[in-house]
PDB file of C-alpha atoms in Angstrom:
ATOM      1  CA  MET A   1      37.608 -59.631 -57.466  1.00  0.00           C
ATOM      2  CA  SER A   2      39.836 -62.306 -56.117  1.00  0.00           C
ATOM      3  CA  LEU A   3      39.104 -64.202 -52.875  1.00  0.00           C
ATOM      4  CA  GLY A   4      41.975 -62.537 -51.054  1.00  0.00           C
ATOM      5  CA  ASP A   5      40.754 -59.062 -51.887  1.00  0.00           C
ATOM      6  CA  TYR A   6      37.215 -59.983 -50.738  1.00  0.00           C
ATOM      7  CA  LEU A   7      38.424 -61.267 -47.386  1.00  0.00           C
ATOM      8  CA  ALA A   8      40.700 -58.285 -46.879  1.00  0.00           C
ATOM      9  CA  LYS A   9      37.884 -55.887 -47.661  1.00  0.00           C
ATOM     10  CA  ASN A  10      35.148 -57.433 -45.486  1.00  0.00           C
ATOM     11  CA  TYR A  11      36.868 -59.345 -42.717  1.00  0.00           C
ATOM     12  CA  LEU A  12      40.333 -57.857 -42.188  1.00  0.00           C
ATOM     13  CA  THR A  13      40.920 -54.552 -40.276  1.00  0.00           C
ATOM     14  CA  ALA A  14      44.024 -52.608 -39.477  1.00  0.00           C
ATOM     15  CA  ASP A  15      45.337 -52.838 -35.881  1.00  0.00           C
ATOM     16  CA  SER A  16      44.841 -49.567 -33.953  1.00  0.00           C
ATOM     17  CA  LYS A  17      47.660 -48.205 -31.909  1.00  0.00           C
ATOM     18  CA  LEU A  18      47.549 -49.104 -28.199  1.00  0.00           C
ATOM     19  CA  GLU A  19      47.293 -46.393 -25.579  1.00  0.00           C
ATOM     20  CA  LYS A  20      50.448 -45.256 -23.974  1.00  0.00           C
ATOM     21  CA  LYS A  21      51.346 -47.344 -20.985  1.00  0.00           C
ATOM     22  CA  SER A  22      53.960 -46.943 -18.362  1.00  0.00           C
ATOM     23  CA  ARG A  23      57.598 -47.059 -19.401  1.00  0.00           C
ATOM     24  CA  LYS A  24      58.137 -50.437 -17.796  1.00  0.00           C
ATOM     25  CA  ARG A  25      55.229 -51.987 -19.695  1.00  0.00           C
ATOM     26  CA  LYS A  26      56.404 -50.303 -22.898  1.00  0.00           C
ATOM     27  CA  ARG A  27      59.862 -51.737 -22.562  1.00  0.00           C
ATOM     28  CA  LYS A  28      58.553 -55.132 -21.575  1.00  0.00           C
ATOM     29  CA  ASP A  29      55.839 -55.595 -24.153  1.00  0.00           C
ATOM     30  CA  ALA A  30      56.792 -55.483 -27.799  1.00  0.00           C
ATOM     31  CA  PRO A  31      54.601 -53.467 -30.164  1.00  0.00           C
ATOM     32  CA  GLN A  32      52.194 -55.545 -32.206  1.00  0.00           C
ATOM     33  CA  SER A  33      51.624 -54.925 -35.814  1.00  0.00           C
ATOM     34  CA  GLY A  34      49.749 -56.528 -38.594  1.00  0.00           C
ATOM     35  CA  LEU A  35      46.115 -57.437 -39.164  1.00  0.00           C
ATOM     36  CA  ILE A  36      43.628 -58.869 -36.647  1.00  0.00           C
ATOM     37  CA  ILE A  37      40.781 -61.026 -37.847  1.00  0.00           C
ATOM     38  CA  ALA A  38      37.620 -59.905 -36.045  1.00  0.00           C
ATOM     39  CA  ASP A  39      34.867 -62.446 -35.898  1.00  0.00           C
ATOM     40  CA  ASP A  40      31.437 -60.816 -36.271  1.00  0.00           C
ATOM     41  CA  ASP A  41      29.723 -63.886 -34.880  1.00  0.00           C
ATOM     42  CA  ALA A  42      31.446 -63.655 -31.465  1.00  0.00           C
ATOM     43  CA  LEU A  43      28.554 -61.605 -30.023  1.00  0.00           C
ATOM     44  CA  GLY A  44      30.570 -60.116 -27.137  1.00  0.00           C
ATOM     45  CA  TRP A  45      32.248 -63.308 -25.994  1.00  0.00           C
ATOM     46  CA  ALA A  46      35.678 -62.126 -26.962  1.00  0.00           C
ATOM     47  CA  ALA A  47      38.495 -62.551 -24.466  1.00  0.00           C
ATOM     48  CA  LYS A  48      39.353 -59.667 -22.205  1.00  0.00           C
ATOM     49  CA  PRO A  49      42.451 -57.575 -22.817  1.00  0.00           C
ATOM     50  CA  ALA A  50      45.646 -58.755 -21.294  1.00  0.00           C
ATOM     51  CA  ASP A  51      45.947 -55.819 -18.928  1.00  0.00           C
ATOM     52  CA  GLY A  52      42.589 -56.619 -17.281  1.00  0.00           C
ATOM     53  CA  HIS A  53      41.046 -53.154 -17.899  1.00  0.00           C
ATOM     54  CA  GLU A  54      37.759 -52.539 -19.606  1.00  0.00           C
ATOM     55  CA  ASP A  55      36.490 -49.406 -21.275  1.00  0.00           C
ATOM     56  CA  ASP A  56      33.606 -49.021 -18.765  1.00  0.00           C
ATOM     57  CA  ASP A  57      35.831 -49.194 -15.663  1.00  0.00           C
ATOM     58  CA  PRO A  58      36.473 -45.873 -13.904  1.00  0.00           C
ATOM     59  CA  ILE A  59      39.821 -44.269 -14.428  1.00  0.00           C
ATOM     60  CA  ASN A  60      41.850 -43.661 -11.284  1.00  0.00           C
ATOM     61  CA  VAL A  61      44.054 -40.591 -11.446  1.00  0.00           C
ATOM     62  CA  SER A  62      46.672 -40.703  -8.726  1.00  0.00           C
ATOM     63  CA  ALA A  63      48.906 -37.881  -9.866  1.00  0.00           C
ATOM     64  CA  THR A  64      48.214 -34.229  -9.013  1.00  0.00           C
ATOM     65  CA  SER A  65      48.508 -31.407 -11.416  1.00  0.00           C
ATOM     66  CA  ALA A  66      51.130 -28.717 -11.175  1.00  0.00           C
ATOM     67  CA  GLU A  67      48.517 -26.005 -10.778  1.00  0.00           C
ATOM     68  CA  PHE A  68      46.979 -27.783  -7.753  1.00  0.00           C
ATOM     69  CA  ARG A  69      50.412 -28.046  -6.141  1.00  0.00           C
ATOM     70  CA  LYS A  70      51.306 -24.403  -6.768  1.00  0.00           C
ATOM     71  CA  THR A  71      48.035 -22.835  -5.465  1.00  0.00           C
ATOM     72  CA  LYS A  72      48.025 -21.499  -1.875  1.00  0.00           C
ATOM     73  CA  LYS A  73      44.255 -21.139  -1.467  1.00  0.00           C
ATOM     74  CA  ASN A  74      42.235 -23.850   0.237  1.00  0.00           C
ATOM     75  CA  ASN A  75      40.005 -25.306  -2.479  1.00  0.00           C
ATOM     76  CA  TRP A  76      38.147 -27.678  -0.174  1.00  0.00           C
ATOM     77  CA  GLN A  77      34.416 -27.052  -0.120  1.00  0.00           C
ATOM     78  CA  THR A  78      32.058 -27.855   2.823  1.00  0.00           C
ATOM     79  CA  ILE A  79      29.147 -30.006   1.806  1.00  0.00           C
ATOM     80  CA  GLY A  80      25.966 -29.772   3.927  1.00  0.00           C
ATOM     81  CA  THR A  81      25.559 -27.807   7.197  1.00  0.00           C
ATOM     82  CA  PRO A  82      28.675 -26.679   9.137  1.00  0.00           C
ATOM     83  CA  ALA A  83      29.796 -28.662  12.115  1.00  0.00           C
ATOM     84  CA  PRO A  84      28.264 -27.344  15.360  1.00  0.00           C
ATOM     85  CA  SER A  85      30.271 -25.821  18.142  1.00  0.00           C
ATOM     86  CA  SER A  86      31.040 -27.644  21.353  1.00  0.00           C
ATOM     87  CA  ALA A  87      28.159 -25.992  23.314  1.00  0.00           C
ATOM     88  CA  ASP A  88      25.638 -26.648  20.575  1.00  0.00           C
ATOM     89  CA  GLN A  89      26.901 -30.171  20.194  1.00  0.00           C
ATOM     90  CA  ALA A  90      26.568 -30.767  23.962  1.00  0.00           C
ATOM     91  CA  ALA A  91      22.986 -29.383  23.958  1.00  0.00           C
ATOM     92  CA  ALA A  92      22.064 -31.540  20.971  1.00  0.00           C
ATOM     93  CA  ASP A  93      23.589 -34.598  22.616  1.00  0.00           C
ATOM     94  CA  ALA A  94      21.635 -33.862  25.834  1.00  0.00           C
ATOM     95  CA  ILE A  95      18.349 -33.554  23.905  1.00  0.00           C
ATOM     96  CA  ILE A  96      19.012 -36.786  22.017  1.00  0.00           C
ATOM     97  CA  ALA A  97      19.958 -38.579  25.243  1.00  0.00           C
ATOM     98  CA  SER A  98      16.809 -37.415  27.033  1.00  0.00           C
ATOM     99  CA  ALA A  99      14.624 -38.407  24.090  1.00  0.00           C
ATOM    100  CA  ALA A 100      16.291 -41.815  24.011  1.00  0.00           C
ATOM    101  CA  ALA A 101      15.796 -42.215  27.767  1.00  0.00           C
ATOM    102  CA  GLU A 102      12.100 -41.341  27.493  1.00  0.00           C
ATOM    103  CA  THR A 103      11.664 -43.780  24.605  1.00  0.00           C
ATOM    104  CA  SER A 104      13.409 -46.551  26.515  1.00  0.00           C
ATOM    105  CA  ALA A 105      11.401 -45.843  29.672  1.00  0.00           C
ATOM    106  CA  ARG A 106       8.144 -45.882  27.694  1.00  0.00           C
ATOM    107  CA  ASP A 107       9.140 -49.133  25.984  1.00  0.00           C
ATOM    108  CA  ALA A 108      10.093 -50.648  29.334  1.00  0.00           C
ATOM    109  CA  ALA A 109       6.750 -49.590  30.820  1.00  0.00           C
ATOM    110  CA  ASP A 110       4.915 -51.042  27.872  1.00  0.00           C
ATOM    111  CA  GLU A 111       6.850 -54.280  28.255  1.00  0.00           C
ATOM    112  CA  GLU A 112       6.258 -54.464  32.022  1.00  0.00           C
ATOM    113  CA  ALA A 113       2.567 -53.590  31.698  1.00  0.00           C
ATOM    114  CA  PRO A 114       0.348 -56.610  31.967  1.00  0.00           C
ATOM    115  CA  THR A 115      -1.606 -57.795  29.004  1.00  0.00           C
ATOM    116  CA  VAL A 116      -5.182 -56.471  29.017  1.00  0.00           C
ATOM    117  CA  ASP A 117      -7.979 -58.095  27.128  1.00  0.00           C
ATOM    118  CA  ASP A 118     -10.453 -55.477  25.829  1.00  0.00           C
ATOM    119  CA  THR A 119     -12.985 -57.981  24.613  1.00  0.00           C
ATOM    120  CA  GLY A 120     -14.817 -58.418  27.969  1.00  0.00           C
ATOM    121  CA  ARG A 121     -17.372 -56.189  29.645  1.00  0.00           C
ATOM    122  CA  LYS A 122     -16.104 -52.997  31.205  1.00  0.00           C
ATOM    123  CA  MET A 123     -17.311 -51.247  34.346  1.00  0.00           C
ATOM    124  CA  GLU A 124     -17.800 -47.491  34.730  1.00  0.00           C
ATOM    125  CA  SER A 125     -14.308 -47.066  36.161  1.00  0.00           C
ATOM    126  CA  GLY A 126     -12.742 -48.579  33.024  1.00  0.00           C
ATOM    127  CA  ALA A 127     -11.737 -51.904  34.605  1.00  0.00           C
ATOM    128  CA  HIS A 128     -13.037 -55.197  33.306  1.00  0.00           C
ATOM    129  CA  ALA A 129     -15.477 -57.269  35.240  1.00  0.00           C
ATOM    130  CA  GLY A 130     -14.401 -60.629  36.533  1.00  0.00           C
ATOM    131  CA  LEU A 131     -11.393 -62.161  38.234  1.00  0.00           C
ATOM    132  CA  GLN A 132      -8.086 -60.422  37.423  1.00  0.00           C
ATOM    133  CA  THR A 133      -4.890 -59.301  39.051  1.00  0.00           C
ATOM    134  CA  ALA A 134      -4.175 -55.950  40.675  1.00  0.00           C
ATOM    135  CA  ASP A 135      -1.675 -55.014  37.957  1.00  0.00           C
ATOM    136  CA  GLN A 136      -4.324 -55.586  35.270  1.00  0.00           C
ATOM    137  CA  VAL A 137      -6.835 -53.393  37.105  1.00  0.00           C
ATOM    138  CA  THR A 138      -4.222 -50.648  37.602  1.00  0.00           C
ATOM    139  CA  ALA A 139      -3.276 -50.748  33.924  1.00  0.00           C
ATOM    140  CA  GLN A 140      -6.927 -50.531  32.883  1.00  0.00           C
ATOM    141  CA  LEU A 141      -7.554 -47.522  35.164  1.00  0.00           C
ATOM    142  CA  LYS A 142      -4.470 -45.713  33.874  1.00  0.00           C
ATOM    143  CA  ARG A 143      -5.551 -46.344  30.299  1.00  0.00           C
ATOM    144  CA  LYS A 144      -9.003 -44.937  31.055  1.00  0.00           C
ATOM    145  CA  GLN A 145      -7.471 -41.835  32.636  1.00  0.00           C
ATOM    146  CA  ALA A 146      -5.119 -41.309  29.676  1.00  0.00           C
ATOM    147  CA  GLU A 147      -8.036 -41.591  27.196  1.00  0.00           C
ATOM    148  CA  GLU A 148     -10.118 -39.106  29.188  1.00  0.00           C
ATOM    149  CA  ARG A 149      -7.232 -36.628  29.392  1.00  0.00           C
ATOM    150  CA  LYS A 150      -6.526 -36.939  25.678  1.00  0.00           C
ATOM    151  CA  ARG A 151     -10.205 -36.365  24.876  1.00  0.00           C
ATOM    152  CA  PHE A 152     -10.342 -33.398  27.284  1.00  0.00           C
ATOM    153  CA  LEU A 153      -7.314 -31.770  25.643  1.00  0.00           C
ATOM    154  CA  ALA A 154      -8.716 -32.396  22.183  1.00  0.00           C
ATOM    155  CA  ASP A 155     -12.035 -30.728  23.020  1.00  0.00           C
ATOM    156  CA  GLY A 156     -10.339 -27.464  24.002  1.00  0.00           C
ATOM    157  CA  ALA A 157     -11.586 -24.625  26.204  1.00  0.00           C
ATOM    158  CA  GLU A 158     -14.990 -24.520  24.488  1.00  0.00           C
ATOM    159  CA  HIS A 159     -16.233 -27.750  26.060  1.00  0.00           C
ATOM    160  CA  SER A 160     -14.222 -27.486  29.286  1.00  0.00           C
ATOM    161  CA  GLY A 161     -15.931 -24.218  30.271  1.00  0.00           C
ATOM    162  CA  GLN A 162     -12.697 -22.374  30.862  1.00  0.00           C
ATOM    163  CA  GLY A 163     -13.099 -18.600  30.700  1.00  0.00           C
ATOM    164  CA  LYS A 164     -16.895 -18.698  30.894  1.00  0.00           C
ATOM    165  CA  GLU A 165     -18.996 -17.065  33.599  1.00  0.00           C
ATOM    166  CA  THR A 166     -20.177 -19.235  36.437  1.00  0.00           C
ATOM    167  CA  ILE A 167     -23.935 -19.910  36.519  1.00  0.00           C
ATOM    168  CA  TYR A 168     -25.466 -19.947  39.991  1.00  0.00           C
ATOM    169  CA  ARG A 169     -28.783 -21.597  40.777  1.00  0.00           C
ATOM    170  CA  ASP A 170     -31.004 -21.686  43.845  1.00  0.00           C
ATOM    171  CA  ALA A 171     -32.471 -24.741  45.555  1.00  0.00           C
ATOM    172  CA  SER A 172     -35.310 -24.985  43.005  1.00  0.00           C
ATOM    173  CA  GLY A 173     -32.915 -24.849  40.028  1.00  0.00           C
ATOM    174  CA  ARG A 174     -33.646 -21.334  38.839  1.00  0.00           C
ATOM    175  CA  ILE A 175     -30.766 -19.227  37.564  1.00  0.00           C
ATOM    176  CA  ILE A 176     -29.670 -16.528  39.976  1.00  0.00           C
ATOM    177  CA  ASN A 177     -28.793 -13.118  38.601  1.00  0.00           C
ATOM    178  CA  VAL A 178     -25.463 -12.474  40.257  1.00  0.00           C
ATOM    179  CA  ALA A 179     -25.386  -8.740  39.440  1.00  0.00           C
ATOM    180  CA  MET A 180     -28.809  -8.194  40.947  1.00  0.00           C
ATOM    181  CA  LYS A 181     -27.927 -10.180  44.050  1.00  0.00           C
ATOM    182  CA  ARG A 182     -24.735  -8.171  44.509  1.00  0.00           C
ATOM    183  CA  ALA A 183     -26.656  -4.916  44.157  1.00  0.00           C
ATOM    184  CA  GLU A 184     -29.189  -6.096  46.761  1.00  0.00           C
ATOM    185  CA  ALA A 185     -26.402  -7.143  49.132  1.00  0.00           C
ATOM    186  CA  ARG A 186     -24.675  -3.796  48.683  1.00  0.00           C
ATOM    187  CA  LYS A 187     -27.913  -1.894  49.349  1.00  0.00           C
ATOM    188  CA  LYS A 188     -28.607  -4.021  52.444  1.00  0.00           C
ATOM    189  CA  ALA A 189     -25.113  -3.334  53.777  1.00  0.00           C
ATOM    190  CA  GLU A 190     -25.524   0.411  53.240  1.00  0.00           C
ATOM    191  CA  GLU A 191     -28.860   0.350  55.071  1.00  0.00           C
ATOM    192  CA  GLU A 192     -27.307  -1.557  58.005  1.00  0.00           C
ATOM    193  CA  ALA A 193     -24.420   0.922  58.132  1.00  0.00           C
ATOM    194  CA  ALA A 194     -26.843   3.877  58.129  1.00  0.00           C
ATOM    195  CA  LYS A 195     -28.902   2.244  60.857  1.00  0.00           C
ATOM    196  CA  ALA A 196     -25.834   1.678  63.022  1.00  0.00           C
ATOM    197  CA  ALA A 197     -24.731   5.294  62.503  1.00  0.00           C
ATOM    198  CA  ALA A 198     -28.217   6.502  63.491  1.00  0.00           C
ATOM    199  CA  GLU A 199     -28.093   4.393  66.658  1.00  0.00           C
ATOM    200  CA  ILE A 200     -24.712   5.871  67.560  1.00  0.00           C
ATOM    201  CA  GLU A 201     -26.025   9.384  66.888  1.00  0.00           C
ATOM    202  CA  ALA A 202     -29.102   8.727  69.051  1.00  0.00           C
ATOM    203  CA  GLN A 203     -26.883   7.790  71.983  1.00  0.00           C
ATOM    204  CA  LYS A 204     -25.296  11.235  71.925  1.00  0.00           C
ATOM    205  CA  GLY A 205     -26.863  14.142  73.766  1.00  0.00           C
ATOM    206  CA  ASP A 206     -28.173  17.394  72.399  1.00  0.00           C
ATOM    207  CA  VAL A 207     -25.222  19.280  73.776  1.00  0.00           C
ATOM    208  CA  GLN A 208     -22.703  17.084  71.926  1.00  0.00           C
ATOM    209  CA  ARG A 209     -24.569  17.488  68.667  1.00  0.00           C
ATOM    210  CA  ALA A 210     -24.820  21.258  69.150  1.00  0.00           C
ATOM    211  CA  GLU A 211     -21.112  21.427  69.981  1.00  0.00           C
ATOM    212  CA  ARG A 212     -20.278  19.491  66.816  1.00  0.00           C
ATOM    213  CA  GLU A 213     -22.345  21.847  64.709  1.00  0.00           C
ATOM    214  CA  ARG A 214     -20.668  24.826  66.372  1.00  0.00           C
ATOM    215  CA  LYS A 215     -17.228  23.457  65.528  1.00  0.00           C
ATOM    216  CA  LYS A 216     -18.264  22.965  61.882  1.00  0.00           C
ATOM    217  CA  GLU A 217     -19.424  26.563  61.696  1.00  0.00           C
ATOM    218  CA  ALA A 218     -16.190  27.726  63.327  1.00  0.00           C
ATOM    219  CA  LEU A 219     -14.138  25.843  60.700  1.00  0.00           C
ATOM    220  CA  LYS A 220     -16.135  27.427  57.898  1.00  0.00           C
ATOM    221  CA  ASP A 221     -15.636  30.885  59.400  1.00  0.00           C
ATOM    222  CA  ALA A 222     -11.953  30.248  59.908  1.00  0.00           C
ATOM    223  CA  LYS A 223     -11.398  30.207  56.110  1.00  0.00           C
ATOM    224  CA  TYR A 224     -12.143  33.961  56.013  1.00  0.00           C
ATOM    225  CA  MET A 225     -10.370  34.914  59.259  1.00  0.00           C
ATOM    226  CA  PRO A 226      -6.992  36.691  59.170  1.00  0.00           C
ATOM    227  CA  VAL A 227      -3.925  34.878  60.385  1.00  0.00           C
ATOM    228  CA  ALA A 228      -3.333  37.322  63.255  1.00  0.00           C
ATOM    229  CA  ARG A 229      -6.117  38.454  65.595  1.00  0.00           C
ATOM    230  CA  TYR A 230      -5.590  41.590  67.672  1.00  0.00           C
ATOM    231  CA  GLU A 231      -7.294  43.292  70.632  1.00  0.00           C
ATOM    232  CA  ASP A 232      -9.698  45.210  68.469  1.00  0.00           C
ATOM    233  CA  ASP A 233     -11.186  42.018  66.931  1.00  0.00           C
ATOM    234  CA  ARG A 234     -14.920  42.340  67.574  1.00  0.00           C
ATOM    235  CA  GLU A 235     -15.803  38.646  67.170  1.00  0.00           C
ATOM    236  CA  MET A 236     -13.100  37.582  69.570  1.00  0.00           C
ATOM    237  CA  ASN A 237     -14.207  40.142  72.162  1.00  0.00           C
ATOM    238  CA  GLU A 238     -17.859  39.076  71.910  1.00  0.00           C
ATOM    239  CA  GLU A 239     -16.848  35.448  72.348  1.00  0.00           C
ATOM    240  CA  MET A 240     -14.778  36.273  75.410  1.00  0.00           C
ATOM    241  CA  LYS A 241     -17.615  38.305  76.959  1.00  0.00           C
ATOM    242  CA  ASP A 242     -20.188  35.562  76.426  1.00  0.00           C
ATOM    243  CA  ARG A 243     -18.031  33.039  78.236  1.00  0.00           C
ATOM    244  CA  GLU A 244     -19.201  32.561  81.854  1.00  0.00           C
ATOM    245  CA  ARG A 245     -16.750  32.319  84.749  1.00  0.00           C
ATOM    246  CA  TRP A 246     -17.838  31.523  88.265  1.00  0.00           C
ATOM    247  CA  ASN A 247     -15.162  33.736  89.842  1.00  0.00           C
ATOM    248  CA  ASP A 248     -15.579  36.725  87.559  1.00  0.00           C
ATOM    249  CA  PRO A 249     -16.047  39.833  89.861  1.00  0.00           C
ATOM    250  CA  ALA A 250     -17.086  42.090  86.983  1.00  0.00           C
ATOM    251  CA  ALA A 251     -19.783  39.791  85.629  1.00  0.00           C
ATOM    252  CA  GLN A 252     -22.482  41.805  87.421  1.00  0.00           C
ATOM    253  CA  PHE A 253     -21.479  44.985  85.692  1.00  0.00           C
ATOM    254  CA  LEU A 254     -22.117  43.614  82.255  1.00  0.00           C
ATOM    255  CA  VAL A 255     -25.010  45.309  80.554  1.00  0.00           C
ATOM    256  CA  LYS A 256     -25.967  42.299  78.439  1.00  0.00           C
ATOM    257  CA  LYS A 257     -27.269  39.560  80.645  1.00  0.00           C
ATOM    258  CA  ARG A 258     -27.388  35.983  79.456  1.00  0.00           C
ATOM    259  CA  VAL A 259     -30.850  34.622  79.093  1.00  0.00           C
ATOM    260  CA  GLY A 260     -31.408  31.449  81.093  1.00  0.00           C
ATOM    261  CA  ARG A 261     -31.529  29.040  78.157  1.00  0.00           C
ATOM    262  CA  SER A 262     -29.559  25.949  77.390  1.00  0.00           C
ATOM    263  CA  VAL A 263     -27.434  25.279  74.316  1.00  0.00           C
ATOM    264  CA  THR A 264     -30.382  23.643  72.641  1.00  0.00           C
ATOM    265  CA  GLY A 265     -32.510  26.758  73.203  1.00  0.00           C
ATOM    266  CA  LYS A 266     -34.664  25.445  76.041  1.00  0.00           C
ATOM    267  CA  PRO A 267     -35.088  27.491  79.260  1.00  0.00           C
ATOM    268  CA  LEU A 268     -33.045  26.631  82.348  1.00  0.00           C
ATOM    269  CA  TYR A 269     -33.747  26.457  86.060  1.00  0.00           C
ATOM    270  CA  THR A 270     -32.960  29.786  87.700  1.00  0.00           C
ATOM    271  CA  GLY A 271     -32.919  28.717  91.366  1.00  0.00           C
ATOM    272  CA  ALA A 272     -30.196  27.067  93.445  1.00  0.00           C
ATOM    273  CA  PHE A 273     -29.253  23.447  92.795  1.00  0.00           C
ATOM    274  CA  THR A 274     -26.640  20.935  93.907  1.00  0.00           C
ATOM    275  CA  PRO A 275     -23.557  21.085  91.628  1.00  0.00           C
ATOM    276  CA  ASN A 276     -22.477  18.071  89.591  1.00  0.00           C
ATOM    277  CA  ARG A 277     -19.272  16.924  87.907  1.00  0.00           C
ATOM    278  CA  TYR A 278     -20.409  17.955  84.410  1.00  0.00           C
ATOM    279  CA  GLY A 279     -21.802  21.368  85.248  1.00  0.00           C
ATOM    280  CA  ILE A 280     -25.261  20.580  83.817  1.00  0.00           C
ATOM    281  CA  ARG A 281     -28.030  22.799  85.071  1.00  0.00           C
ATOM    282  CA  PRO A 282     -31.495  21.366  85.655  1.00  0.00           C
ATOM    283  CA  GLY A 283     -34.384  22.214  83.324  1.00  0.00           C
ATOM    284  CA  HIS A 284     -36.945  24.898  84.026  1.00  0.00           C
ATOM    285  CA  ARG A 285     -39.508  22.257  85.081  1.00  0.00           C
ATOM    286  CA  TRP A 286     -37.417  20.856  87.962  1.00  0.00           C
ATOM    287  CA  ASP A 287     -39.254  20.901  91.270  1.00  0.00           C
ATOM    288  CA  GLY A 288     -36.093  21.283  93.406  1.00  0.00           C
ATOM    289  CA  VAL A 289     -36.053  17.706  94.798  1.00  0.00           C
ATOM    290  CA  ASP A 290     -32.703  15.869  94.496  1.00  0.00           C
ATOM    291  CA  ARG A 291     -33.577  12.286  93.587  1.00  0.00           C
ATOM    292  CA  GLY A 292     -29.959  11.057  93.228  1.00  0.00           C
ATOM    293  CA  ASN A 293     -28.167   8.467  95.386  1.00  0.00           C
ATOM    294  CA  GLY A 294     -25.803  11.033  96.933  1.00  0.00           C
ATOM    295  CA  PHE A 295     -22.778  10.105  94.831  1.00  0.00           C
ATOM    296  CA  GLU A 296     -22.176  13.633  93.611  1.00  0.00           C
ATOM    297  CA  LYS A 297     -22.117  14.963  97.197  1.00  0.00           C
ATOM    298  CA  GLU A 298     -19.659  12.298  98.324  1.00  0.00           C
ATOM    299  CA  TYR A 299     -17.499  12.920  95.244  1.00  0.00           C
ATOM    300  CA  PHE A 300     -17.107  16.623  95.921  1.00  0.00           C
ATOM    301  CA  ALA A 301     -16.538  15.983  99.660  1.00  0.00           C
ATOM    302  CA  ALA A 302     -13.717  13.492  98.963  1.00  0.00           C
ATOM    303  CA  ARG A 303     -12.092  15.823  96.480  1.00  0.00           C
ATOM    304  CA  ASN A 304     -12.229  18.769  98.852  1.00  0.00           C
ATOM    305  CA  ARG A 305     -10.864  16.614 101.711  1.00  0.00           C
ATOM    306  CA  ARG A 306      -7.891  15.468  99.586  1.00  0.00           C
ATOM    307  CA  ARG A 307      -7.103  19.027  98.596  1.00  0.00           C
ATOM    308  CA  ASP A 308      -7.311  20.236 102.198  1.00  0.00           C
ATOM    309  CA  LEU A 309      -4.951  17.512 103.436  1.00  0.00           C
ATOM    310  CA  LYS A 310      -2.459  18.403 100.715  1.00  0.00           C
ATOM    311  CA  GLU A 311      -2.505  22.078 101.638  1.00  0.00           C
ATOM    312  CA  LEU A 312      -2.250  21.282 105.373  1.00  0.00           C
ATOM    313  CA  ASP A 313       0.721  18.998 104.811  1.00  0.00           C
ATOM    314  CA  TYR A 314       2.478  21.728 102.839  1.00  0.00           C
ATOM    315  CA  ALA A 315       1.804  24.249 105.623  1.00  0.00           C
ATOM    316  CA  TRP A 316       3.284  21.979 108.335  1.00  0.00           C
ATOM    317  CA  GLN A 317       6.420  21.458 106.268  1.00  0.00           C
ATOM    318  CA  MET A 318       6.858  25.198 105.975  1.00  0.00           C
ATOM    319  CA  ASP A 319       6.431  25.737 109.750  1.00  0.00           C
ATOM    320  CA  GLU A 320       9.189  23.237 110.578  1.00  0.00           C
TER     321      GLU A 320
END
């Protein structure tokens, strides 16, 4: 093998056709032909192509296809979440603004707060002992309150006692049974109410109590009475006969005489006695001596005098 054939076989390659370029570049640049000697020892230090493009560079496509121009459907796709409406955007902006204002206010407060040294001894209130400014003491007290509130919220309702029953103790420290005390207080109140009712009942007379019992019996009997009562009603007639009237002319002809007894069943005084405003007869043990102050006598005299003057005045007016 000759030297020329060896070089052509191992070191000479045919020139590949260049990619199509624009018409201007094609008319300007003449086609190259022939063999190019490629040096294997270049190790990537070969000169760049004349057009300045490399194989790894991205390809920019500026022209649009005919199909993309002819289509009438919107092929744009939304990436991510859709844009919010005006109301949602305003609410979101307000939330962001308020959060930013709180952050800025907190940062400003932290910047304005005085520097507190926690290495010294603290008192029970949370402030440090020793000489310090009023701002430092205030900052220490606020920090102590914030820590206590945070710890209180972290403990929950179990340690705070919320929702639990209150425990009452007496002066000696013993636990008081609230239910028993309430029952005792209720029983005492009922006893006092019963005592007060008994005192009021004791102030009433026997006649009032008997009258009340009579009305109760009348109400019970009224449930069985007819709606209309006529002249032949025996109970009504008996009741009308038993009623006493001081000006009844036929009372002496009644066969049944009333026994001289009071409403309570005790005997009454049968002799003459001075009348009183309430029509109460004296008891059967009265000795006939009036031990009053004379008020009843003066009362009836004044009432009779007033009635007589009224009748006399009316008679004089009729005579004129």
